[in-house]
Short mmCIF file of C-alpha atoms in Angstrom, two decimals:
data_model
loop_
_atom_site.label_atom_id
_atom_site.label_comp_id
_atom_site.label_asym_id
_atom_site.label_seq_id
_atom_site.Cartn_x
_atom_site.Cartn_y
_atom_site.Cartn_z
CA UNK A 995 -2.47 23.32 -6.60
CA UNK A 996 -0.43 26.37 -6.84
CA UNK A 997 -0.84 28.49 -9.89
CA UNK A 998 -0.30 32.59 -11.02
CA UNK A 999 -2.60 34.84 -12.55
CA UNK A 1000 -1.89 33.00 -15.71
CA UNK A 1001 -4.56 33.16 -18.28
CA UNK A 1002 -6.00 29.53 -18.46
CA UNK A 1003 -5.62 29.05 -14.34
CA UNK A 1004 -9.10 28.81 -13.64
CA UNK A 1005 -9.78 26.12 -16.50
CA UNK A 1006 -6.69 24.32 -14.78
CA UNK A 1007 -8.47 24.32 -11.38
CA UNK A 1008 -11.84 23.28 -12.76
CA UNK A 1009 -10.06 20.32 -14.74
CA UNK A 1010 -8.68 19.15 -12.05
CA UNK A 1011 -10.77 19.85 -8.97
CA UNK A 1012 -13.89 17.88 -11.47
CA UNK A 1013 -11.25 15.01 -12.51
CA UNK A 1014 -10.63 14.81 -8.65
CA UNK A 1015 -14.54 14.53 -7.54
CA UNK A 1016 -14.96 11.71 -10.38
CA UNK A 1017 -12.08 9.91 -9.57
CA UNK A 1018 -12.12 6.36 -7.24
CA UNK A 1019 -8.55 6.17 -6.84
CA UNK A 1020 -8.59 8.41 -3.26
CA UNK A 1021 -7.10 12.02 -4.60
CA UNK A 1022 -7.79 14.55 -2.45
CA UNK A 1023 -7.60 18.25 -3.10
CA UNK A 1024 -5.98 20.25 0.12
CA UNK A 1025 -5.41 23.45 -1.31
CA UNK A 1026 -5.64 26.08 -4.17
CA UNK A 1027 -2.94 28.75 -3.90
CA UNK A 1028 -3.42 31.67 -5.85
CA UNK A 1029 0.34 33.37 -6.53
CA UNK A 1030 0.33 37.15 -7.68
CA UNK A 1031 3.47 37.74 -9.15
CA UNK A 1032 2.83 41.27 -9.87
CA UNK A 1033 3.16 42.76 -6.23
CA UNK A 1034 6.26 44.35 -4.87
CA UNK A 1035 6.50 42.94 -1.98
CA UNK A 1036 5.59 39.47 -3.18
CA UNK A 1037 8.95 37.67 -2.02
CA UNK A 1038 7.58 37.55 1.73
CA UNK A 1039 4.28 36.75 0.97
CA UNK A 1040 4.71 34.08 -1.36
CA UNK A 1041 6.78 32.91 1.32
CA UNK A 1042 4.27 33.08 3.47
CA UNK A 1043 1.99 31.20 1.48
CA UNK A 1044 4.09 28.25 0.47
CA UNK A 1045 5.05 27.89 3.95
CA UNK A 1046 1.15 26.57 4.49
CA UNK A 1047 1.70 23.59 1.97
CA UNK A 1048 1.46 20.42 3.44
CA UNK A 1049 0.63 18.12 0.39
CA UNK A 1050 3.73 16.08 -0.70
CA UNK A 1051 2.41 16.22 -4.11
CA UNK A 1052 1.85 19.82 -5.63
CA UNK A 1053 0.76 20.85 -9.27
CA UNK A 1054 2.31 24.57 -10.68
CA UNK A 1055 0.50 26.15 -13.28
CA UNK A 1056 2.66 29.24 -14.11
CA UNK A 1057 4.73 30.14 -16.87
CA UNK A 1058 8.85 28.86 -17.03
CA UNK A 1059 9.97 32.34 -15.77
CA UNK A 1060 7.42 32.56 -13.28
CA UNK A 1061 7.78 29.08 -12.27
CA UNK A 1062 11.96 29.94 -11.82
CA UNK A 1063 11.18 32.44 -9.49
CA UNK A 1064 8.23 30.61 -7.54
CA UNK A 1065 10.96 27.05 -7.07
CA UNK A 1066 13.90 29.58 -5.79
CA UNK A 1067 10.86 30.80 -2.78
CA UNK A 1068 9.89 27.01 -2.01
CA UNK A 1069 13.63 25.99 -1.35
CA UNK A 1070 14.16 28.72 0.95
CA UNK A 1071 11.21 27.46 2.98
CA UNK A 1072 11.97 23.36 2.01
CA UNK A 1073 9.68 22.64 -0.03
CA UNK A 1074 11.89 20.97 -2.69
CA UNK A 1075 13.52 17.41 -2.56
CA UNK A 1076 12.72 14.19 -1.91
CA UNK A 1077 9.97 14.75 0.48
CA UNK A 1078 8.01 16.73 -1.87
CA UNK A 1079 6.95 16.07 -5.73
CA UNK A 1080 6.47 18.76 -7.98
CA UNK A 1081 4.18 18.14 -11.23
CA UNK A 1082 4.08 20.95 -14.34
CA UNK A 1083 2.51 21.36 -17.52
CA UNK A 1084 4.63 21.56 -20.77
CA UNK A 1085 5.22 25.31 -20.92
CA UNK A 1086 6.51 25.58 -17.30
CA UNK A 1087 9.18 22.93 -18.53
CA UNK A 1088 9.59 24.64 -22.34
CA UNK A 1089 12.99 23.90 -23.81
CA UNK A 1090 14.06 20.82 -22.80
CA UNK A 1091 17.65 21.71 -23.44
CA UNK A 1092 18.12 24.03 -21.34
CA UNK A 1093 17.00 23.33 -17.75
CA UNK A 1094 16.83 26.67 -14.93
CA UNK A 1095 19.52 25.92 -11.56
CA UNK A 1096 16.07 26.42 -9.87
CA UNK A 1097 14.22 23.88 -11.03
CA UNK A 1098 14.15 20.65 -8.20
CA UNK A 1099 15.21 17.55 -8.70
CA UNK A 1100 12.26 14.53 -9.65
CA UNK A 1101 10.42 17.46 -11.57
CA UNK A 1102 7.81 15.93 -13.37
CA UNK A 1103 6.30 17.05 -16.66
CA UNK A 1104 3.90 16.59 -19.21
CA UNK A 1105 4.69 17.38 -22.07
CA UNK A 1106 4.17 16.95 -26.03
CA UNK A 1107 6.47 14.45 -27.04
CA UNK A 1108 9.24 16.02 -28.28
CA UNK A 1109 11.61 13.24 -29.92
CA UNK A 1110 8.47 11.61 -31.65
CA UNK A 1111 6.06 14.58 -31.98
CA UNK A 1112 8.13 17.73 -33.15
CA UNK A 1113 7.05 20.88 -32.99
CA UNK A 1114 7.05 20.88 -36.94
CA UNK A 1115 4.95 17.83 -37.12
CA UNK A 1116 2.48 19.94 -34.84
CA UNK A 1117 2.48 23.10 -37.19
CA UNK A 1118 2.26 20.56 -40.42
CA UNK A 1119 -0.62 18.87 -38.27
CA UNK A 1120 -2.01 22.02 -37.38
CA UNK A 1121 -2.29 23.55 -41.13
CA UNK A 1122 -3.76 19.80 -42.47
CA UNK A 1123 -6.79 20.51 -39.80
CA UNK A 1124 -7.13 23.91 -41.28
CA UNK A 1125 -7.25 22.95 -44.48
CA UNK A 1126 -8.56 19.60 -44.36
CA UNK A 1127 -12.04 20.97 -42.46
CA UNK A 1128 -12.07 23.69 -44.96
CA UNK A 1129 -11.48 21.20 -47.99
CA UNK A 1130 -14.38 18.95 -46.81
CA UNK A 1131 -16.82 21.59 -45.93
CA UNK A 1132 -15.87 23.24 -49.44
CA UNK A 1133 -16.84 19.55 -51.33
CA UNK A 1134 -20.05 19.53 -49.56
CA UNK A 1135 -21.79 23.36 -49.26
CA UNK A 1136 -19.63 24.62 -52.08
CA UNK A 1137 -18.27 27.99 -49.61
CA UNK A 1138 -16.72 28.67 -47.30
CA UNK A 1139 -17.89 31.27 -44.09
CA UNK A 1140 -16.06 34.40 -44.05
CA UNK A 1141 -14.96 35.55 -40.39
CA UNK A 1142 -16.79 36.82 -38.25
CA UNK A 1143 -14.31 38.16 -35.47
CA UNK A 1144 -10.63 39.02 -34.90
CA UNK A 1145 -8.67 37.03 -32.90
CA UNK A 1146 -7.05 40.13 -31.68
CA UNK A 1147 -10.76 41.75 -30.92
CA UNK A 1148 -11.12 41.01 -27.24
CA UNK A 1149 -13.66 42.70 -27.06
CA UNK A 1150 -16.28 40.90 -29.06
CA UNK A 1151 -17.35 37.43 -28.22
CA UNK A 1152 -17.41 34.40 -30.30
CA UNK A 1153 -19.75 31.77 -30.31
CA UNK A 1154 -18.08 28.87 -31.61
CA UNK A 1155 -20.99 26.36 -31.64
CA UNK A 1156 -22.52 28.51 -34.33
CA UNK A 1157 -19.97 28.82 -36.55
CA UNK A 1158 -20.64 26.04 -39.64
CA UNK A 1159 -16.75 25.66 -39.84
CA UNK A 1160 -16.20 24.02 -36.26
CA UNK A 1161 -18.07 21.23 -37.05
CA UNK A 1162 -15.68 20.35 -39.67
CA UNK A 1163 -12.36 21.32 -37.58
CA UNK A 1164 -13.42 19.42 -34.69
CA UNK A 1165 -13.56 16.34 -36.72
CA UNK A 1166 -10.30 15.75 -38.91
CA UNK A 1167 -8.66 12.38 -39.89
CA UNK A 1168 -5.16 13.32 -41.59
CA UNK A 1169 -3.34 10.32 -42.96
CA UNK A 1170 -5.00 8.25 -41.22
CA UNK A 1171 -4.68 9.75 -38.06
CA UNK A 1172 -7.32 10.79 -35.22
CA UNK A 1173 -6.85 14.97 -35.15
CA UNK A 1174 -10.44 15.36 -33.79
CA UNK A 1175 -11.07 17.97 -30.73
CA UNK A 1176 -13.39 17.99 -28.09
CA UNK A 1177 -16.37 20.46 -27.95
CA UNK A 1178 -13.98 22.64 -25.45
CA UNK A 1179 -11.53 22.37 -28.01
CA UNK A 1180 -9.19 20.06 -26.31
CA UNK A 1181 -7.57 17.28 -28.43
CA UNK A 1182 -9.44 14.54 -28.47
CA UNK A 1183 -6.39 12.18 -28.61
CA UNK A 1184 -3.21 13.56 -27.60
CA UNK A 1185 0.17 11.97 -28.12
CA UNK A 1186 2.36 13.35 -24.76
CA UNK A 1187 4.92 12.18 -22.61
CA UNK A 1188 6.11 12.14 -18.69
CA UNK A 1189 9.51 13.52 -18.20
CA UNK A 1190 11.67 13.58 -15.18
CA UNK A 1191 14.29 15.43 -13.98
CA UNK A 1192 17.22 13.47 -13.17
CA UNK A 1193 20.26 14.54 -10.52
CA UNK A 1194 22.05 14.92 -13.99
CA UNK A 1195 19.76 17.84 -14.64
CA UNK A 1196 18.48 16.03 -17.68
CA UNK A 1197 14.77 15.34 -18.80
CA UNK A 1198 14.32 11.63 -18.91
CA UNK A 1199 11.26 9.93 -20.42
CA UNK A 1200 9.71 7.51 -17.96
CA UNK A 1201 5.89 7.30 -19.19
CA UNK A 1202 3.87 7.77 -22.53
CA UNK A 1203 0.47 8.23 -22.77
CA UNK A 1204 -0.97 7.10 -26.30
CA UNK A 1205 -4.77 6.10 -27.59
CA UNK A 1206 -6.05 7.22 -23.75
CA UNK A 1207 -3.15 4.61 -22.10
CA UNK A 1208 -0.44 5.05 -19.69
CA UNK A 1209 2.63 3.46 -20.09
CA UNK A 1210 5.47 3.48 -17.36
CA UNK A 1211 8.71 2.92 -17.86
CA UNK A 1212 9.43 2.04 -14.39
CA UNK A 1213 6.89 -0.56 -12.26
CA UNK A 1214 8.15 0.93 -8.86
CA UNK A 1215 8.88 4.96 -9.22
CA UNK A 1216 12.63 5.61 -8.51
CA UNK A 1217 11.37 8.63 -6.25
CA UNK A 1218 14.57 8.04 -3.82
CA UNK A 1219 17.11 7.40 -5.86
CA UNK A 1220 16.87 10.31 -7.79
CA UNK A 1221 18.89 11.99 -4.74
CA UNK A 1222 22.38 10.95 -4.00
CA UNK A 1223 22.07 12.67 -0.11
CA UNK A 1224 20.91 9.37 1.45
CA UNK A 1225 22.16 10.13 4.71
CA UNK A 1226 19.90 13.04 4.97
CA UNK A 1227 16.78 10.59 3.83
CA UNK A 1228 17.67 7.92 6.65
CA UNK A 1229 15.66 10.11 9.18
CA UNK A 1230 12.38 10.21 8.06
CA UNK A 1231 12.22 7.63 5.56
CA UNK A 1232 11.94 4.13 6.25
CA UNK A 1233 11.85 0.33 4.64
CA UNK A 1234 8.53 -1.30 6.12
CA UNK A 1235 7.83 -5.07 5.86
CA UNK A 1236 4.90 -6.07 6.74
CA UNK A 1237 2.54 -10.17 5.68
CA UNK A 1238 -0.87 -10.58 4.22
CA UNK A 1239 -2.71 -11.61 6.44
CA UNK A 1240 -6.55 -10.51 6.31
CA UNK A 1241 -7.88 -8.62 7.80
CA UNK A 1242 -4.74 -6.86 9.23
CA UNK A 1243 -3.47 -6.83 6.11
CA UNK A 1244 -5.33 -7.11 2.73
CA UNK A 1245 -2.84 -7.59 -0.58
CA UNK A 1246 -5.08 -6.31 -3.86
CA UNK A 1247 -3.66 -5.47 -7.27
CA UNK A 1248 -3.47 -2.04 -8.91
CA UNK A 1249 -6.19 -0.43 -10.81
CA UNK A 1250 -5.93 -1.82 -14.51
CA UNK A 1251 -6.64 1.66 -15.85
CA UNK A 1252 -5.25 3.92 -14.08
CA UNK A 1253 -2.46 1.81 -12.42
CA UNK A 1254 -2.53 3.23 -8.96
CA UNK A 1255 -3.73 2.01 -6.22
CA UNK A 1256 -7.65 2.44 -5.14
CA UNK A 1257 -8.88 4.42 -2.11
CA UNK A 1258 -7.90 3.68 1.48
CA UNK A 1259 -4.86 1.55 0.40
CA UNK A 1260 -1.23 2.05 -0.18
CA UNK A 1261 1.54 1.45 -2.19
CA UNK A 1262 3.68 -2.08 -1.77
CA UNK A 1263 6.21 -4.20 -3.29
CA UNK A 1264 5.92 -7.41 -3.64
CA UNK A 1265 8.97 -9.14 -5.05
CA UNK A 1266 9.04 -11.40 -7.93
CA UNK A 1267 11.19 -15.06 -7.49
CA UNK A 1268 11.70 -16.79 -10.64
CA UNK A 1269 14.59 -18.83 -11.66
CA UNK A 1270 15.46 -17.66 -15.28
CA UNK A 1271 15.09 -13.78 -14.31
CA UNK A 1272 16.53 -11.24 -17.10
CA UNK A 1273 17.80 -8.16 -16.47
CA UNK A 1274 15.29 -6.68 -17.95
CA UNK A 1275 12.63 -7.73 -15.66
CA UNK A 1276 11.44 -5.59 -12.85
CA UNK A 1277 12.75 -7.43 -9.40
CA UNK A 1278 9.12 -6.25 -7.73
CA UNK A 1279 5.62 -5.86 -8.64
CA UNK A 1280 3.56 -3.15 -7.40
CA UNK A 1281 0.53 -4.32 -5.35
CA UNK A 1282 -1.75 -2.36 -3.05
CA UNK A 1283 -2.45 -2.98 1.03
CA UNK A 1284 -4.88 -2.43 2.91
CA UNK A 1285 -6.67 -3.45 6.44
CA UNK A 1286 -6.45 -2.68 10.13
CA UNK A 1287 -2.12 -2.65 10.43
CA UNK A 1288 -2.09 -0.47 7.48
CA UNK A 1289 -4.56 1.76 8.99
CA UNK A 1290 -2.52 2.35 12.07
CA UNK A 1291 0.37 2.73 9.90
CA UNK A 1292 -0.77 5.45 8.13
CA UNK A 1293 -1.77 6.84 11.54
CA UNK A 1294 1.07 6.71 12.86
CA UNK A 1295 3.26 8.22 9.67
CA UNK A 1296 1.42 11.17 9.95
CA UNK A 1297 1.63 11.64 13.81
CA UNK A 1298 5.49 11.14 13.62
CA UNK A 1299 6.22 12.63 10.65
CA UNK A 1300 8.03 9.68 8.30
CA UNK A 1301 7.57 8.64 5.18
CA UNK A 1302 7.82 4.52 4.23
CA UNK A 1303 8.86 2.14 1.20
CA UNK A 1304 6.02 -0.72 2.53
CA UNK A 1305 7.33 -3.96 0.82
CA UNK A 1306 5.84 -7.84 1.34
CA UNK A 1307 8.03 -10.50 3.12
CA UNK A 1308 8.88 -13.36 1.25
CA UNK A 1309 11.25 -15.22 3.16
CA UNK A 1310 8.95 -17.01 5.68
CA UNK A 1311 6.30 -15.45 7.58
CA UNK A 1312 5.90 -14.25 11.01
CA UNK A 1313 9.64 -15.02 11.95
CA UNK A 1314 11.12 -18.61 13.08
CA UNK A 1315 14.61 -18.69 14.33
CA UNK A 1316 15.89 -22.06 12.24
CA UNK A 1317 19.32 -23.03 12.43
CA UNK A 1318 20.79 -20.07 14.33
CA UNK A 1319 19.07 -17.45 11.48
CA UNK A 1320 15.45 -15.53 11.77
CA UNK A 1321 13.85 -15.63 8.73
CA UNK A 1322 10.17 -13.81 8.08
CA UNK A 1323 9.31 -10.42 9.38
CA UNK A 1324 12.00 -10.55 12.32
CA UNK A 1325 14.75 -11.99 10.32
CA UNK A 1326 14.09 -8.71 8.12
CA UNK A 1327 14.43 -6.55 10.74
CA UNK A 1328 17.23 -8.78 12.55
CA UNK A 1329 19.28 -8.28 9.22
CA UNK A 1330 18.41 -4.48 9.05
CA UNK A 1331 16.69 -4.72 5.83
CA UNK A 1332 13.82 -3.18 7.14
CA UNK A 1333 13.51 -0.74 10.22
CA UNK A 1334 10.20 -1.58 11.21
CA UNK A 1335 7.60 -4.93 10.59
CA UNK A 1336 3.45 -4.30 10.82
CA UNK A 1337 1.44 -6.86 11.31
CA UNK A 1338 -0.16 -9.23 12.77
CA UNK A 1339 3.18 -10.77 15.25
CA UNK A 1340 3.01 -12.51 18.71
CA UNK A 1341 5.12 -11.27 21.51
CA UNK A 1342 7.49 -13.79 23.03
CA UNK A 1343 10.23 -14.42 24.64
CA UNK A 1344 12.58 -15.40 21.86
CA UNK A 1345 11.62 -13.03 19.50
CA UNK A 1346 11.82 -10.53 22.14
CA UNK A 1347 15.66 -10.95 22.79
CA UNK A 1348 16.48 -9.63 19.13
CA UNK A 1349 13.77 -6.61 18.82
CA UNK A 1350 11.50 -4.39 20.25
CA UNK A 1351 7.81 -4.67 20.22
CA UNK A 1352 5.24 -1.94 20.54
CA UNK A 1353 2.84 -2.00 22.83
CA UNK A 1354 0.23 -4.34 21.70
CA UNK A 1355 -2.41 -3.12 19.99
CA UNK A 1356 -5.09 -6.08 20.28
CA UNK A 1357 -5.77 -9.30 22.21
CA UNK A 1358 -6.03 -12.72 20.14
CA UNK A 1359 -8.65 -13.39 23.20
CA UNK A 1360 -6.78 -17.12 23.35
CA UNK A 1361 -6.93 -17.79 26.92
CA UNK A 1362 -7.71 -20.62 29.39
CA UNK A 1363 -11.12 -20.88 30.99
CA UNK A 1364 -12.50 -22.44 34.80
CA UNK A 1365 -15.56 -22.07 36.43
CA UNK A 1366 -15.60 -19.28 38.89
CA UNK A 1367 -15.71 -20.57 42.77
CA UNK A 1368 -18.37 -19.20 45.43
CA UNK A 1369 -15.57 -19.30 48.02
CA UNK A 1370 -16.96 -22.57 50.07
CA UNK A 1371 -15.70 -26.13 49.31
CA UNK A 1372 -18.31 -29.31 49.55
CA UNK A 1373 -17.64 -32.09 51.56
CA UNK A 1374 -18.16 -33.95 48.61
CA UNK A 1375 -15.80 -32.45 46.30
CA UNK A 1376 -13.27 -34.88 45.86
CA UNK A 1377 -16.11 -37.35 44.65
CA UNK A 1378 -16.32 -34.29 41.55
CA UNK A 1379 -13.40 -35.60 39.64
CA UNK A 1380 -15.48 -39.05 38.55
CA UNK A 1381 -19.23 -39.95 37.92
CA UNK A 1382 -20.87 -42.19 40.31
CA UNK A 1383 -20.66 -45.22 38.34
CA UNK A 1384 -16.60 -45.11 38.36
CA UNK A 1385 -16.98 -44.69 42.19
CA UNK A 1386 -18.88 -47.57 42.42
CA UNK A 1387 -16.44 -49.76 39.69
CA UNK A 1388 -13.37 -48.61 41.53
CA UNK A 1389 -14.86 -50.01 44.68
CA UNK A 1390 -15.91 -53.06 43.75
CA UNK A 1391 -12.66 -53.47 41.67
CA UNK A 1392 -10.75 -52.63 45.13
CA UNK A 1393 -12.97 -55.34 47.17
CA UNK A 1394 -11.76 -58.18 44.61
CA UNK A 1395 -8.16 -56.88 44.26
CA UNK A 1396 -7.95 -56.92 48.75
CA UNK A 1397 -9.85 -60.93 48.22
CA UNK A 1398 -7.61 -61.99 45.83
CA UNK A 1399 -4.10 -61.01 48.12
CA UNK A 1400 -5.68 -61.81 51.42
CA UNK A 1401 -6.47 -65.55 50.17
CA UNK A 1402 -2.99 -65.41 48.29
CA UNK A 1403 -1.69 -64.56 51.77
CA UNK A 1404 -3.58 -67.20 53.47
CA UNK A 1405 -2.90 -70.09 50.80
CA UNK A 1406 1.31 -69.32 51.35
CA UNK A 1407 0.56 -68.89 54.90
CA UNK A 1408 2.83 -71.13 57.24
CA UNK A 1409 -0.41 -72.02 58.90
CA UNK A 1410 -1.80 -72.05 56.10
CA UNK A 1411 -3.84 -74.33 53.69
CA UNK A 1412 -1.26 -75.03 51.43
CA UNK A 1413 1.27 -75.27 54.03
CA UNK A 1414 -1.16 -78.00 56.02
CA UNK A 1415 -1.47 -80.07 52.14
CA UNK A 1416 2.15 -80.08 51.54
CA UNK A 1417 3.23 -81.65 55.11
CA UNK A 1418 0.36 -84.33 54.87
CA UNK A 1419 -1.72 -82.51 57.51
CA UNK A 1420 -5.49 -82.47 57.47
CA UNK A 1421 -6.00 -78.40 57.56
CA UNK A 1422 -7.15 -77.32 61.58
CA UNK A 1423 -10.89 -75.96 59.91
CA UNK A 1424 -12.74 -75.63 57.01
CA UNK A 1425 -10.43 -74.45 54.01
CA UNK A 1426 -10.23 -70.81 53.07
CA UNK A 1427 -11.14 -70.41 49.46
CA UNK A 1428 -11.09 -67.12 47.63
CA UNK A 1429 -14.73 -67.18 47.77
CA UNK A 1430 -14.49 -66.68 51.68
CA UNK A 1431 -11.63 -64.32 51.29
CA UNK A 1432 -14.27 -62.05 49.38
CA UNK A 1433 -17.50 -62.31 51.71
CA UNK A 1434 -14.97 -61.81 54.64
CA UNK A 1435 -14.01 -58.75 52.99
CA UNK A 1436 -17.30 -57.63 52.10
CA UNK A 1437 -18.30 -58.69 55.50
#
């Protein structure tokens, strides 16, 4: 936060350091910067000061000629552009029309809404509280309380919760509308606007908030193309691709409230396929990731100093080369649409020829597992292969096999006993059946 001397500062900082401490979205506070515009030599030490910011997103609470002066310091020490986004209440923006050469481009404000909610509907508004509280407090105690302080007495103090009147102006319904205030005397239902400034150096419209709702106009914000110097962006901004994948990385939705994403995740694009697409349909839906990649992403974008556009792949997965073309992660990378892939990706060979891999980060733990040796070798060790019973199988099996082809050998012999029976001999001996052929071999 960086704010002036500016009567309402401190209410500014409470609002929003207590909004902050409530919140489960993941805001974080860095730093309050107090600004006194009233010292001479306040050029070099705002300097100074603004030089210590190193929050991308930073809230002014000043007025619009104090603001003019406080934007011309922060570009001389880069603070301004795409890198950095700037966020101001209604009267640092004022007249809408006309738009200081100092102001940044992607200013945001909030704002009353100025096209629906004029500043003469706010004065007609304004006088129907007045009247309306004093009508209905008139109707029922029949007077009305006569001041009891100036508003140009600074000097006394007013109690507010004792005045009879409040009660009344607090609580105001005006043509059917909600003009109630909060004890603070905040409305209770404001009707205000986001506004952008373009590269045209016009205020565009690109959220309303209405009945304690946001609405967007844009489902991804056009932060980068609000600056035509792409080249200079190219650096230290790069398109990230990364696959869900639990747990390296976790795909939720937004917040349906607040429409942000919740604490410990980040911002990604998921892209929407459909057939019949209008123009009028956003090309990507904002999601939110999370788990271990995107924690060493974020690591790593603050070591090196780079911002990222993290967007889900959708053609494929890991990466197959089918066909002569990558698709997945690598294809995305292969085709330059993104500079960089996180995930959860194998190292190998082919993928390997086309980009370059980190250094691993973990170990699947996938691996092939033996039996340690104690350095000695049994005699017995080529028996290990088979259990004793397909020994013993194997060698009976082998004896019948060796019977078998002896006695076929014997039978064909020329000697033989089918040799002696086909020449009309009476065999020399007894004749050799394949029963002797296997007791002379077990023999």
């Amino acid at each position: 936060i960086v704010t002036t001397y500016f009567p309402g500062y401190q209410d500014f900082v409470n609002k929003i350091r207590s909004t902050i401490e409530n919140s489960f979205v993941g805001w974080e506070l860095e730093e309050v910067l107090l600004l006194d515009m009233s010292l001479d030599d306040g050029d070099s030490k705002i300097q100074n000061q603004l030089k210590k910011l190193q929050s991308p997103v930073i809230l002014l609470y000043c007025t619009k000629e104090e603001a003019t002066y406080i934007f011309e310091v922060a570009n001389s020490v880069g603070l301004t552009g795409y890198a950095y986004t700037w966020i101001v209440p209604s009267l640092v923006a004022g007249d809408t029309d006309t738009v200081p050469s100092e102001f940044p481009t992607g200013l945001i404000s909030v704002s009353y809404d100025e096209w629906d909610y004029g500043l003469p509907a706010r004065v007609r508004d304004g006088i129907a509280i007045i009247t309306t509280a004093a009508s209905d407090m008139l109707s029922e105690h029949s007077f009305i309380p006569e001041p009891k302080s100036s508003c140009y007495n600074t000097q006394e103090k007013r109690i507010y919760q004792s005045n009879m009147l409040n009660r009344y102006l607090i609580n105001v319904t005006f043509e059917g509308r909600n003009l109630s205030f909060s004890e603070d005397g905040y409305q209770m239902h404001p009707k205000l606007v986001i506004i952008l400034l373009t590269k045209e150096r016009k205020w565009e419209r690109v959220g309303k908030w209405k009945d304690k709702s946001l609405q967007m106009k844009y489902y991804v914000w056009p932060r980068f193309e609000l600056y035509p110097d792409s080249e200079e962006r190219e650096d230290d901004h790069l398109s990230i691709v990364t696959l869900e994948e639990a747990p390296f990385v976790i795909v939720e939705s937004v917040d349906p409230l607040s429409g942000t994403c919740m604490r410990n995740t980040v911002p990604c694009q998921k892209r929407i396929v459909t057939e019949n697409k209008t123009d009028e349909e956003p090309d990507y839906v904002k999601k939110c990731c999370k788990g271990f990649c995107i924690d060493i992403l974020k690591k790593i974008s603050k070591s090196v100093k780079f911002t990222y556009d993290l967007y889900l792949v959708t053609n494929g997965k890991h990466g197959k080369k089918i066909n002569g073309t990558w698709n997945g992660m690598i294809g995305e990378v292969v085709t330059k649409r993104a500079y960089m892939a996180v995930g959860s990706l194998t190292i190998n060979e082919e993928r390997s020829e086309v980009v370059d891999f980190s250094v691993p980060f973990i170990e699947t733990g996938i691996s092939v597992m033996v039996s340690r040796s104690n350095g000695t070798v049994s005699p017995s060790a080529f028996l290990e292969p088979f259990s004793a019973d397909v020994w013993v199988m194997m060698f009976v099996m082998l004896l019948i096999i060796s019977a078998v082809a002896v006695f076929v050998f014997e039978y064909f012999s020329p000697v033989g006993y089918n040799r002696c029976l086909a020449d009309g001999r009476e065999p020399g001996g007894p004749s050799f059946t394949i029963g002797k052929a296997i007791w002379l071999l077990w023999g």
